[in-house]
Every structure is written in C-alpha cells, then in structure tokens.
Coordinates of N, CA and C in Angstrom, one line a residue:
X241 N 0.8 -1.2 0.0 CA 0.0 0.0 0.0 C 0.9 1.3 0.0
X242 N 1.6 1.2 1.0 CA 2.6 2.4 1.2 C 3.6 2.7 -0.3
X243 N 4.2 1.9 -0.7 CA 4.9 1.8 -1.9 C 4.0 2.6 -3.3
X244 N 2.9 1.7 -3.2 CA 1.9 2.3 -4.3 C 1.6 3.4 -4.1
X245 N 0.9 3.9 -3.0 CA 1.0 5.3 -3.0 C 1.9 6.8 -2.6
X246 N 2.8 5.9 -2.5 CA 4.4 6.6 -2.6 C 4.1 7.7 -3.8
X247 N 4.1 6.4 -4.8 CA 4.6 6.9 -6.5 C 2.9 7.4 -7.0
X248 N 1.7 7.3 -5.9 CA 0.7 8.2 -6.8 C 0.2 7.0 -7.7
X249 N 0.1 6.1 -7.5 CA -0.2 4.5 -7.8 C -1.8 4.3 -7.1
X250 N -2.7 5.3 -7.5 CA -3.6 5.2 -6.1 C -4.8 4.1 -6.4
X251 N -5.1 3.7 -7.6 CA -5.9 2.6 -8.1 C -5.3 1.3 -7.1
X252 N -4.1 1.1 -7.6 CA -3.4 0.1 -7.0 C -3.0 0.1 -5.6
X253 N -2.6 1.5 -4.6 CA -2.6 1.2 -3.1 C -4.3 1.2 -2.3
X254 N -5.3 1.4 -3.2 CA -6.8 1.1 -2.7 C -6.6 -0.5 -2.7
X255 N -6.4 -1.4 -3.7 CA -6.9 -2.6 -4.1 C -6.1 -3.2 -2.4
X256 N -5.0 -2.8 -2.6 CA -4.2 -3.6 -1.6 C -4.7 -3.4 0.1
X257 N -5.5 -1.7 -0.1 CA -5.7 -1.3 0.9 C -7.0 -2.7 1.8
X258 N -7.6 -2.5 0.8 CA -9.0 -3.9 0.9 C -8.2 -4.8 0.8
X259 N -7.2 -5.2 0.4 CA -6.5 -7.0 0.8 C -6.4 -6.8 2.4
X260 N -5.7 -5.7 2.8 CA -4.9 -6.0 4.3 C -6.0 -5.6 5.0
X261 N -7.0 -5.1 4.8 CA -8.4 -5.2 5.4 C -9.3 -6.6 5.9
X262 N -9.3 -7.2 4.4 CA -9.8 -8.6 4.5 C -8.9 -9.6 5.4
X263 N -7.5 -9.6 5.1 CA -6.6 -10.2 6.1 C -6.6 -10.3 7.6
X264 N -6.6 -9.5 7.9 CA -6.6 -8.8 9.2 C -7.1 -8.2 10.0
X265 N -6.8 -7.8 11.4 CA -8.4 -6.9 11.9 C -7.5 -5.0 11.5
X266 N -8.4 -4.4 11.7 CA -8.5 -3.3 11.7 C -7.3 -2.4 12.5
X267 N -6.3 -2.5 11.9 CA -5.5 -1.1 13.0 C -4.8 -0.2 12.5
X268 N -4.2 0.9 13.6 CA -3.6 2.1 13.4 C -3.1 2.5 12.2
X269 N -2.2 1.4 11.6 CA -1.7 1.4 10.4 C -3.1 1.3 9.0
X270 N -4.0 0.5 9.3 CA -4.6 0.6 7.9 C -5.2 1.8 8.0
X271 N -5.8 2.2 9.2 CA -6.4 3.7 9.3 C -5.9 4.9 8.8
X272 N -4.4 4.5 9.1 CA -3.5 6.1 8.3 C -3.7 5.6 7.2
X273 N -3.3 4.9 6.8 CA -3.0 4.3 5.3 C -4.1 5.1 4.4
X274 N -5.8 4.0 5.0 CA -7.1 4.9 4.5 C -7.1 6.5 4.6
X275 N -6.2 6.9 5.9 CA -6.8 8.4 5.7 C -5.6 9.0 4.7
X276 N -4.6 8.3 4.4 CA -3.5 9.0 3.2 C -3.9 9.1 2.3
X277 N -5.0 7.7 1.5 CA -5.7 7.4 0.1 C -6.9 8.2 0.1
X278 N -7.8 8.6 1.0 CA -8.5 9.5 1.0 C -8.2 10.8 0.6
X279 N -7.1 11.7 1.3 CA -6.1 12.8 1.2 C -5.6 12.7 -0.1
X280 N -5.0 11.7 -0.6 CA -4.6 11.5 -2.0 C -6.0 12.2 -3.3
X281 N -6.7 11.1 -3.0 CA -7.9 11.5 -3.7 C -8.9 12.3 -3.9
X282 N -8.6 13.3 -2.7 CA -9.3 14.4 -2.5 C -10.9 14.2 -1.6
X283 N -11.4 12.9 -1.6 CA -12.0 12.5 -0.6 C -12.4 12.6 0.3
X284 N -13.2 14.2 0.8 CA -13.0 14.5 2.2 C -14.1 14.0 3.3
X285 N -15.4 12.8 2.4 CA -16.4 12.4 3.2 C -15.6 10.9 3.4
X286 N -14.7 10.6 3.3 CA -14.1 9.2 3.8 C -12.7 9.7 5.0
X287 N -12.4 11.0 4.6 CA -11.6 11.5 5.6 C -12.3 12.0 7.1
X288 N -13.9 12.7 6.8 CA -14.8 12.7 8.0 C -14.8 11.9 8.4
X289 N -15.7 10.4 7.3 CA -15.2 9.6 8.3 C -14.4 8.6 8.9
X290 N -13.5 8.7 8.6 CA -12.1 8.1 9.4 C -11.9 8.9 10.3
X291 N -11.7 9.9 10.6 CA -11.9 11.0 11.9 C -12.9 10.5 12.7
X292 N -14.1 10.5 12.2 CA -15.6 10.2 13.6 C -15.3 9.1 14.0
X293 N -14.6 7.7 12.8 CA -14.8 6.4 13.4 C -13.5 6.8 14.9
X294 N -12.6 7.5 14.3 CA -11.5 7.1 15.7 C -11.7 8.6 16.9
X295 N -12.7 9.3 16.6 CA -13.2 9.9 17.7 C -13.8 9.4 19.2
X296 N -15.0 8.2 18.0 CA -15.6 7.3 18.7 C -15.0 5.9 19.7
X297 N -13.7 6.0 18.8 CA -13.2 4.7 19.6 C -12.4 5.1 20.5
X298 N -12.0 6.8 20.4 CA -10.9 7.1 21.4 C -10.9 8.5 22.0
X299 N -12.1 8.3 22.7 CA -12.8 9.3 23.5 C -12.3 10.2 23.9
X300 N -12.0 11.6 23.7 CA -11.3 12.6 24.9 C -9.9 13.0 24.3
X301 N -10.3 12.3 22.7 CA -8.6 12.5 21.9 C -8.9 13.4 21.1
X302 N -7.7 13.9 20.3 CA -8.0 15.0 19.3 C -7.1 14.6 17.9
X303 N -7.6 14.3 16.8 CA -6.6 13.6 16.0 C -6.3 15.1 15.4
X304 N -4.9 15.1 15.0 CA -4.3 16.1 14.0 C -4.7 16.3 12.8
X305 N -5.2 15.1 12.2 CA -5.9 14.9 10.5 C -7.0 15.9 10.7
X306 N -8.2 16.1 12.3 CA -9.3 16.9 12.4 C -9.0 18.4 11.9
X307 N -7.6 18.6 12.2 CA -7.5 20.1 12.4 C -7.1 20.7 11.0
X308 N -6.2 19.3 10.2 CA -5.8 19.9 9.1 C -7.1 19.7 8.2
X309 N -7.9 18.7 8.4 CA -9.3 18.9 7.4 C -9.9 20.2 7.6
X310 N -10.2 21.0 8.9 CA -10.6 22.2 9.1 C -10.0 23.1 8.3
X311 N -8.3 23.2 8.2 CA -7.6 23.9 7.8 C -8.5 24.1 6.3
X312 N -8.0 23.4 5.6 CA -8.1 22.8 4.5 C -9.6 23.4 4.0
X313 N -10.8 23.2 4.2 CA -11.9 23.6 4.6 C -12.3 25.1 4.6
X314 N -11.0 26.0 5.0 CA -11.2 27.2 5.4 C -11.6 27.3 6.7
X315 N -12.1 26.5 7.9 CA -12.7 26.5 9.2 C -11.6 27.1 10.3
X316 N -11.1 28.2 10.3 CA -9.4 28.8 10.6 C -9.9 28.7 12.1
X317 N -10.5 29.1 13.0 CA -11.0 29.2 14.5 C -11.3 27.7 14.7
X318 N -11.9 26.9 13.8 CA -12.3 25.5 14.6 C -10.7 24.9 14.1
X319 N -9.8 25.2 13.3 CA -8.8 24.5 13.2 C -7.8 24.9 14.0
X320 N -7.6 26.2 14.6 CA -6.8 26.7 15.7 C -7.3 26.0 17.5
X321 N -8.2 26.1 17.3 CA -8.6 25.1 18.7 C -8.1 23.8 18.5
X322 N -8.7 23.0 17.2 CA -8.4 21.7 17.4 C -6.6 21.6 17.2
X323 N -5.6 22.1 16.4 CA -4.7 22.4 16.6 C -3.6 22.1 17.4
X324 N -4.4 23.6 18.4 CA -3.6 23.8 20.1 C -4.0 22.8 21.1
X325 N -5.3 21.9 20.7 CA -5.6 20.6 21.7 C -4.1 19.9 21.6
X326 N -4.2 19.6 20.3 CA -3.2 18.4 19.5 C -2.0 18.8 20.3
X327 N -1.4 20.0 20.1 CA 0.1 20.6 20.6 C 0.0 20.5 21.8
X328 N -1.1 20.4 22.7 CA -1.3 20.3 24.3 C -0.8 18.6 24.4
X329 N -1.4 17.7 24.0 CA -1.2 16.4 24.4 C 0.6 16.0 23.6
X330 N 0.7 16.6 22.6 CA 2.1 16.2 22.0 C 3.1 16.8 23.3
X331 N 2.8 18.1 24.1 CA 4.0 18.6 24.7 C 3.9 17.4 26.0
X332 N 3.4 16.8 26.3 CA 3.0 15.5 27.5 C 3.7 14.4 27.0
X333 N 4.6 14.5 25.8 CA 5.1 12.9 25.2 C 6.5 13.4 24.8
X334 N 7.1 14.0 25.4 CA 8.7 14.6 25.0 C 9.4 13.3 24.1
X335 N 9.2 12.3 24.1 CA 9.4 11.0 23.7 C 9.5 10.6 22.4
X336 N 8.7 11.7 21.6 CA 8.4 11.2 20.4 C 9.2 12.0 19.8
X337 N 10.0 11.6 18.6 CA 10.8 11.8 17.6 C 10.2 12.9 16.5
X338 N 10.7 14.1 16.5 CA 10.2 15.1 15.4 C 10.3 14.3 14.1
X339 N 8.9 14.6 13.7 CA 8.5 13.9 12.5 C 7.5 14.7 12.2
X340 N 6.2 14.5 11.1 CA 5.6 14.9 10.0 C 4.3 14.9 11.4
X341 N 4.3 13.7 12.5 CA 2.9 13.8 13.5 C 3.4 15.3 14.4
X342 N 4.8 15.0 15.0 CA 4.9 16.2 15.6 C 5.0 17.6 15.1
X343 N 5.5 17.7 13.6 CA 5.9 18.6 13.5 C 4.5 19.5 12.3
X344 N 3.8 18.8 12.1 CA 2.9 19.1 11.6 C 1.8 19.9 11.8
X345 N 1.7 19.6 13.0 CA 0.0 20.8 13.6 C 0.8 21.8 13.8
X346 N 2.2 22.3 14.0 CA 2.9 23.2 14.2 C 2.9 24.2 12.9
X347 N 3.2 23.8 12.1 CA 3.0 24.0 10.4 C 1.4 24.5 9.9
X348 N 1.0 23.6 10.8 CA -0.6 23.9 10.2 C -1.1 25.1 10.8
X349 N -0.3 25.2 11.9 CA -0.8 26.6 12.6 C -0.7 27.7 12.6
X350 N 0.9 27.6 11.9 CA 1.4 29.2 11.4 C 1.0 29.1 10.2
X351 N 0.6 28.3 9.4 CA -0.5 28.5 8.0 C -1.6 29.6 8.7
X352 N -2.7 29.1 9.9 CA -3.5 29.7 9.9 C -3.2 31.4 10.2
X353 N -1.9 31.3 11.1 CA -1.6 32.9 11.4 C -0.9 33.5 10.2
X354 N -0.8 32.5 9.4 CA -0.1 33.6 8.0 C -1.4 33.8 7.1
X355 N -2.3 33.6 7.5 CA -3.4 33.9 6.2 C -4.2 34.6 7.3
X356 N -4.1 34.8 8.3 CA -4.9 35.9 8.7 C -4.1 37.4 9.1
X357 N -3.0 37.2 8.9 CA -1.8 38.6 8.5 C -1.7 38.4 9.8
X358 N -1.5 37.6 10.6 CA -0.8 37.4 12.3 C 0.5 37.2 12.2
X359 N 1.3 38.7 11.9 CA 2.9 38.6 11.7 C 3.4 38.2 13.2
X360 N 2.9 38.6 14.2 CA 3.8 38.7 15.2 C 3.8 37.0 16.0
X361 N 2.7 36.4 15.5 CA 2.7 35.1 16.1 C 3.0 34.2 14.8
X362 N 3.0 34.3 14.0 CA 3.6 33.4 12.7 C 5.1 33.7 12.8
X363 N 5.8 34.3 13.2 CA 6.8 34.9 13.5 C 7.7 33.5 15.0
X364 N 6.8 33.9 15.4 CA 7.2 32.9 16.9 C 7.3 31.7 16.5
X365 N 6.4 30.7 15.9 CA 6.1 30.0 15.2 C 7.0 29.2 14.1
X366 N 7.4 30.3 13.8 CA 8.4 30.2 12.5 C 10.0 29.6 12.9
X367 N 10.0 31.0 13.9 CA 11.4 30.4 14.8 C 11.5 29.0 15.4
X368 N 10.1 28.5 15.8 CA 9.9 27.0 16.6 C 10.3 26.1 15.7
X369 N 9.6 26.3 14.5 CA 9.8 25.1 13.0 C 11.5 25.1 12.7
X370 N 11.8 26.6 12.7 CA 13.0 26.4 12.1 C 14.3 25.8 13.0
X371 N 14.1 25.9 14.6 CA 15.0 25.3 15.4 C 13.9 23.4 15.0
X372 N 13.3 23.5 15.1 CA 12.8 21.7 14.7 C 13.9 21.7 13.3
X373 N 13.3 22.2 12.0 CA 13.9 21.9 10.6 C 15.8 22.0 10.7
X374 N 16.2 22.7 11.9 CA 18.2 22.3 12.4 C 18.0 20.9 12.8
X375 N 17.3 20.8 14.3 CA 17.5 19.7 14.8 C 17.4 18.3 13.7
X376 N 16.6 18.5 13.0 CA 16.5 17.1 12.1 C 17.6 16.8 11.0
X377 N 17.6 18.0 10.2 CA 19.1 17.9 9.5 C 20.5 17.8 10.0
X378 N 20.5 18.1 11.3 CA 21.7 18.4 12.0 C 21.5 16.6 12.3
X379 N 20.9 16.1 12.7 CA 21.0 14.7 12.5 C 21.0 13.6 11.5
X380 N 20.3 14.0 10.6 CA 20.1 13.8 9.5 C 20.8 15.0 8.0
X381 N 21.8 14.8 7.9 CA 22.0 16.1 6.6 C 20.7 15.9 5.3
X382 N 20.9 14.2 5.3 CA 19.8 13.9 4.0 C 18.6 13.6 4.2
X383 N 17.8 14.1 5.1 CA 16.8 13.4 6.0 C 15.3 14.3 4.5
X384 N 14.9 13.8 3.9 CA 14.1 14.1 3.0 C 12.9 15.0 4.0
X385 N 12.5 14.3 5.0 CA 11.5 15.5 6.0 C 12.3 16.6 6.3
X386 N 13.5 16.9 6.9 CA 14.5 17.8 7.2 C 14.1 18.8 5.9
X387 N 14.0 18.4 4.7 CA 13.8 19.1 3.8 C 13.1 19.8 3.2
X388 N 12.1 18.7 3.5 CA 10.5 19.4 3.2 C 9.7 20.5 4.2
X389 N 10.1 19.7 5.3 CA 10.3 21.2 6.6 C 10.8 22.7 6.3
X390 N 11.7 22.6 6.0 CA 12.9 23.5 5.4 C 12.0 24.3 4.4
X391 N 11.4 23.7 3.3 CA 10.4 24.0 2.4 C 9.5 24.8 2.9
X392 N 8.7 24.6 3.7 CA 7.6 24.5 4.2 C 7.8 25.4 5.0
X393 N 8.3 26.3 5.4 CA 9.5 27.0 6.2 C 9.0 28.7 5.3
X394 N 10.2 28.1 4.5 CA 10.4 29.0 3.5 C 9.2 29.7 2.7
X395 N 8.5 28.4 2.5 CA 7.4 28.9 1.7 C 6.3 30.0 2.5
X396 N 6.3 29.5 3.8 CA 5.5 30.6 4.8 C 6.0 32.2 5.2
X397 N 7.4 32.0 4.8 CA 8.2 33.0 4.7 C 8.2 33.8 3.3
X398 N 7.7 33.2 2.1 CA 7.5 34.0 1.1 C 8.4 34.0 0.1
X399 N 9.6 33.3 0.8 CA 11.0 32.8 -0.1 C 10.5 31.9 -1.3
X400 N 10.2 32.1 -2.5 CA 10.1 31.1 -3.1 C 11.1 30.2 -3.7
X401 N 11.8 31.1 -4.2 CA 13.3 30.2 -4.1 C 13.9 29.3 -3.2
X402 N 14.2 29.8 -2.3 CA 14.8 28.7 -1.2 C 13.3 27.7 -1.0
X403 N 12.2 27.7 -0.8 CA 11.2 27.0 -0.8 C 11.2 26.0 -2.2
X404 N 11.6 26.3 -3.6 CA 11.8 25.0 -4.5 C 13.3 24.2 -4.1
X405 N 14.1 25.5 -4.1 CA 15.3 24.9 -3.3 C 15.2 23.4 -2.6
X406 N 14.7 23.5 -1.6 CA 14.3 23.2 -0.3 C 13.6 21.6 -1.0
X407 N 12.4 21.8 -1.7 CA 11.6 20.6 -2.1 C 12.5 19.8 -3.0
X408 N 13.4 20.8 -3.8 CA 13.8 19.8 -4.2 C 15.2 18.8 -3.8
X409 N 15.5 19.1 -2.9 CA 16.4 18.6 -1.9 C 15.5 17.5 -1.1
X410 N 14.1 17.7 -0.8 CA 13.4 16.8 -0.4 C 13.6 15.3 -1.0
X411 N 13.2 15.6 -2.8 CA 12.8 14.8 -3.5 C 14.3 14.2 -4.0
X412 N 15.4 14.7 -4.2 CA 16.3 13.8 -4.3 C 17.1 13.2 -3.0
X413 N 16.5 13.4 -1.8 CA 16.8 12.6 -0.6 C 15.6 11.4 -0.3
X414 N 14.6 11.7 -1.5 CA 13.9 10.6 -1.0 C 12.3 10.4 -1.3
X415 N 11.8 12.1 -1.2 CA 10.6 12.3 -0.7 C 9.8 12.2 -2.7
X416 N 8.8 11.4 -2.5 CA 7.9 10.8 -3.7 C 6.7 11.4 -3.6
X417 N 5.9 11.6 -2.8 CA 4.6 11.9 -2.5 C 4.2 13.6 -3.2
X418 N 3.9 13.4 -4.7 CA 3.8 14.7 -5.3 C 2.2 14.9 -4.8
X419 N 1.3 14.5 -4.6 CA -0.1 14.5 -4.0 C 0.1 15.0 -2.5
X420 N 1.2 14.9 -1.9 CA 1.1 15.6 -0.4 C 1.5 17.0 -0.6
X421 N 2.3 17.5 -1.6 CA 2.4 18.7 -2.2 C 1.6 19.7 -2.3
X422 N 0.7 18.7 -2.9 CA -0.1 19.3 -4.0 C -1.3 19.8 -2.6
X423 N -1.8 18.8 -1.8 CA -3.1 19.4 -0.5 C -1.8 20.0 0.2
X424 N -0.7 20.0 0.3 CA -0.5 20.3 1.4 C -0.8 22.0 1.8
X425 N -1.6 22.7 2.9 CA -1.8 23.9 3.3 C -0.4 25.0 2.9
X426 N 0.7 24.9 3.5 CA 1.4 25.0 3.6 C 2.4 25.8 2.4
X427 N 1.7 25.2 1.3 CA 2.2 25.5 -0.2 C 0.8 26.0 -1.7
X428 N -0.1 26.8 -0.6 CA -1.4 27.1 -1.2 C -1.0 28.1 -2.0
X429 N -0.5 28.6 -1.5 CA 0.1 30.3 -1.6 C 1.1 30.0 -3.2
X430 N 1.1 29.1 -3.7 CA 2.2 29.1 -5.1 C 1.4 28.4 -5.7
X431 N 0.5 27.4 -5.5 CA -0.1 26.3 -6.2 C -0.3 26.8 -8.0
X432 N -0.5 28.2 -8.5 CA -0.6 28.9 -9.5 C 0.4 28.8 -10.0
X433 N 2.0 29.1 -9.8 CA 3.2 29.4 -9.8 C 3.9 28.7 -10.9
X434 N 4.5 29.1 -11.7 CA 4.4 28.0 -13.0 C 5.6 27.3 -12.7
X435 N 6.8 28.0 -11.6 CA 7.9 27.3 -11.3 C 7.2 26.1 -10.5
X436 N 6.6 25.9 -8.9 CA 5.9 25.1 -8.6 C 5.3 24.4 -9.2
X437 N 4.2 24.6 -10.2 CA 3.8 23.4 -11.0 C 4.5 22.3 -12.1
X438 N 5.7 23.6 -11.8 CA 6.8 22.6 -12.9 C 7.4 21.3 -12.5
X439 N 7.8 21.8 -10.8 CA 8.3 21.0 -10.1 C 7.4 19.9 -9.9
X440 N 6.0 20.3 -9.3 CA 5.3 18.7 -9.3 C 4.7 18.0 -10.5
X441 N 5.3 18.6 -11.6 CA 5.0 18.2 -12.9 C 6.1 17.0 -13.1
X442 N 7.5 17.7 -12.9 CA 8.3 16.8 -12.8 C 8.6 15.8 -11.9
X443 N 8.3 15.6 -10.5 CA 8.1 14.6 -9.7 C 7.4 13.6 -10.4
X444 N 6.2 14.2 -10.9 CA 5.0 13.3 -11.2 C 5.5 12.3 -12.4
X445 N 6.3 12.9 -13.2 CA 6.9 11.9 -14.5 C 7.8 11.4 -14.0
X446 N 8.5 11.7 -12.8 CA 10.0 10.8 -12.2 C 8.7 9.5 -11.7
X447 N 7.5 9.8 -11.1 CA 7.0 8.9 -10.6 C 6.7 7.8 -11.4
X448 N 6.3 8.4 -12.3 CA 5.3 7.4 -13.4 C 7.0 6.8 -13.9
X449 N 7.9 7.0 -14.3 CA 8.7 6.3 -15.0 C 9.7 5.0 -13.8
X450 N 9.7 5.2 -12.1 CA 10.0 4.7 -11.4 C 8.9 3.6 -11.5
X451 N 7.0 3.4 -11.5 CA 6.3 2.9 -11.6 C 6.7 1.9 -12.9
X452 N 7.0 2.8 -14.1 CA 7.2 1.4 -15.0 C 8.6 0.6 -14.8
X453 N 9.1 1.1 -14.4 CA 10.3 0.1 -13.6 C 9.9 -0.9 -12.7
X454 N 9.2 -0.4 -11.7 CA 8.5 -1.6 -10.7 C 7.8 -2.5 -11.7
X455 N 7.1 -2.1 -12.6 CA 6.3 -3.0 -13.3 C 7.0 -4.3 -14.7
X456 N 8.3 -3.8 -14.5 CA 9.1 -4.1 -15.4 C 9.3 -5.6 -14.8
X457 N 9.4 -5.5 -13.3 CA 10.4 -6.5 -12.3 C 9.1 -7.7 -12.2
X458 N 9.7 -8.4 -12.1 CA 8.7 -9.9 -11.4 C 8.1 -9.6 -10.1
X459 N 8.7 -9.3 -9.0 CA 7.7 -8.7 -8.1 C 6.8 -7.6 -8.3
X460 N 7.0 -6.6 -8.7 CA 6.1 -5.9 -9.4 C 4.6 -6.2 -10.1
X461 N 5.1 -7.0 -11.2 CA 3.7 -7.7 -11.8 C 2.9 -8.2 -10.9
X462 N 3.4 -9.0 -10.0 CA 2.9 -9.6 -8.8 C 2.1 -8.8 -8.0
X463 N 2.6 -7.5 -7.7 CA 2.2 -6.7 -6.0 C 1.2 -5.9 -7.4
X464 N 1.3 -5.5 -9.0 CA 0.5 -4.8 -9.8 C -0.9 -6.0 -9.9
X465 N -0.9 -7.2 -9.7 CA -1.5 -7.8 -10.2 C -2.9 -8.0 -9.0
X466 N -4.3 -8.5 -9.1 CA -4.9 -8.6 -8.5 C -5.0 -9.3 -7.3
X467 N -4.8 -8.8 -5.8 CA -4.0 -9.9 -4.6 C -4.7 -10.8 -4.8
X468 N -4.4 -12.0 -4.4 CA -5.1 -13.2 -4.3 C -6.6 -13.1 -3.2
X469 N -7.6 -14.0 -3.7 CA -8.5 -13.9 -2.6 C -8.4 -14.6 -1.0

C-alpha cells in the first residue's frame, strides 16, 4: 500500500488497501493508510469519516488529520482550537521523535496565522519550526522531512526560491509523494506558480517512469497484479 501510494499509484494502493483489510483486523496502520488514500484522492467524506470512526473509539482524543481537514476547509477558528488541543497532548510525550505527526500541527498553525496577517505570532512560530527543521538535518543532513520542513518554512516565509530549493532537496533525498504537495496547506500560496507546477509536474513523471520500472520486475507484476483472494 505504502509503496503504491508513494509513487501516486492510487488505483493500486486502494486494491491492496481492501486486501490487508480482508486479512486482518483493523488497526492504526490501515487507518493512516485509508486516511493518506483519501487525502490522496481528495476525498474529504471518507476522511470525515475516518476521523468520527476514531473519535468514537478514542474518547477525549484530538486527531491532527481533524485540524488539518478544518484547515483545508477554510474553518481557521475551529482549526486553531483543534490544533492547540493536538500541541497540548504532543507537549505530555517529549518521547516522540520530530516527525511529520509532531511537526505538523505546528505548520498547520502558522499556515493559519499567516493567512490571517498574524505577523507577530507566525513569527514565533516560525522560529519554533525552524529550530525543529536544524535539529532534524543536524542529524540527518539527508533526511528528506529535514527538507521538506525547510520548504515549508520558506514557503511561509515567502521565499520562493529557497522553498523549490528546499523541495527539491526533499525529492532527491527521497521524498515521492507529489499528491502531499499538491493538498499540502502549507504551499497554497504558489499552487498557481508555474515554477511550482513545474516541479510537481516533474516529480510526477520521475514517478510514473520509477512505476514502470516496478512493473518491469517480477515482483512488481505480482504486487500490480490482483491480490489473491
């Protein structure tokens, strides 16, 4: 599933998605999975509900996906509450490794204070992401999130340069997912930009030509082919 929708394969990480469904019971992992293929697809009544089903099962929680659907939505006040829940329960788990769960509602948030002209707290904000986007490269020099961070950074900042810069340092350390680009809040503000569109124009054909290489290989045909019942 993950592989297929790496490369934007999304016919193909659905089918698989319903194999490891039928296989198995139900957990954490196929849930992201569904709520990535949804996201992918633009899908935002199977993204509601994948949110309500794990509201329901995990009472008194606040999923991150809630706040960035709000985002997304335009719902800027119901996405800043849900948000600052999220950042409440993340600062209780010092434990967890800066990543895309941690570092994300953070991102989503100075999105909202940068589209409502809130310089002085998108400001604060900024500085937070940017000591996260050191700490990760400073461990990672080629860490493909380090990069996209970095991106994501920049782009809030208005740099557009260092912001292709930045992505594309992503994408030759690693990063495939031109569909997370493409929703991602973060990079709304260029989506027009003909340098931007160029760039995920070009991911998109690095994708599709890495795709017929998978399909080239014997495993390939196999994981392309309809899973077994």
């Amino acid at each position: 599933v993950t592989a297929f929708l790496t490369l934007g394969d999304l016919p193909s990480a659905r089918r698989w998605l319903e194999e490891a469904r039928k296989r198995g019971p139900r957990t954490l992992w196929t849930q992201l999975a569904a709520y990535d293929l949804a996201l992918a697809e633009g899908d935002e009544a199977t993204q509601r509900s994948l949110i309500e089903q794990y509201l329901q099962e995990n009472p008194g929680s606040t999923p991150a996906g809630l706040g960035a659907m709000q985002l997304r939505q335009g719902q800027l006040d119901a996405a800043e509450t849900t948000l600052r829940d999220v950042l409440s329960g993340l600062g209780d788990r010092p434990e967890l490794p800066l990543s895309g769960i941690t570092m994300g509602p953070v991102i989503n948030l100075a999105v909202i204070h940068e589209r409502r002209g809130e310089r002085d707290e998108l400001v604060i904000l900024l500085r937070r992401l940017k000591a996260m986007r050191d700490v990760v490269l400073e461990n990672n020099p080629r860490s493909a999130t380090g990069s996209y961070l970095a991106a994501q950074v920049a782009s809030l900042e208005g740099d557009r340069e260092r912001m292709l810069d930045d992505l594309r340092a992503a994408i030759r350390n690693g990063f495939r997912e031109d569909w997370r680009i493409v929703v991602d809040p973060a990079f709304e503000r260029w989506r027009d930009d003909r340098l931007f569109q160029a760039l995920v124009s070009e991911l998109r054909r690095q994708n599709a030509g890495l795709r017929a290489e998978l399909m080239q290989s014997d495993d390939g045909r196999a994981l392309a082919a309809a899973p077994p019942g």
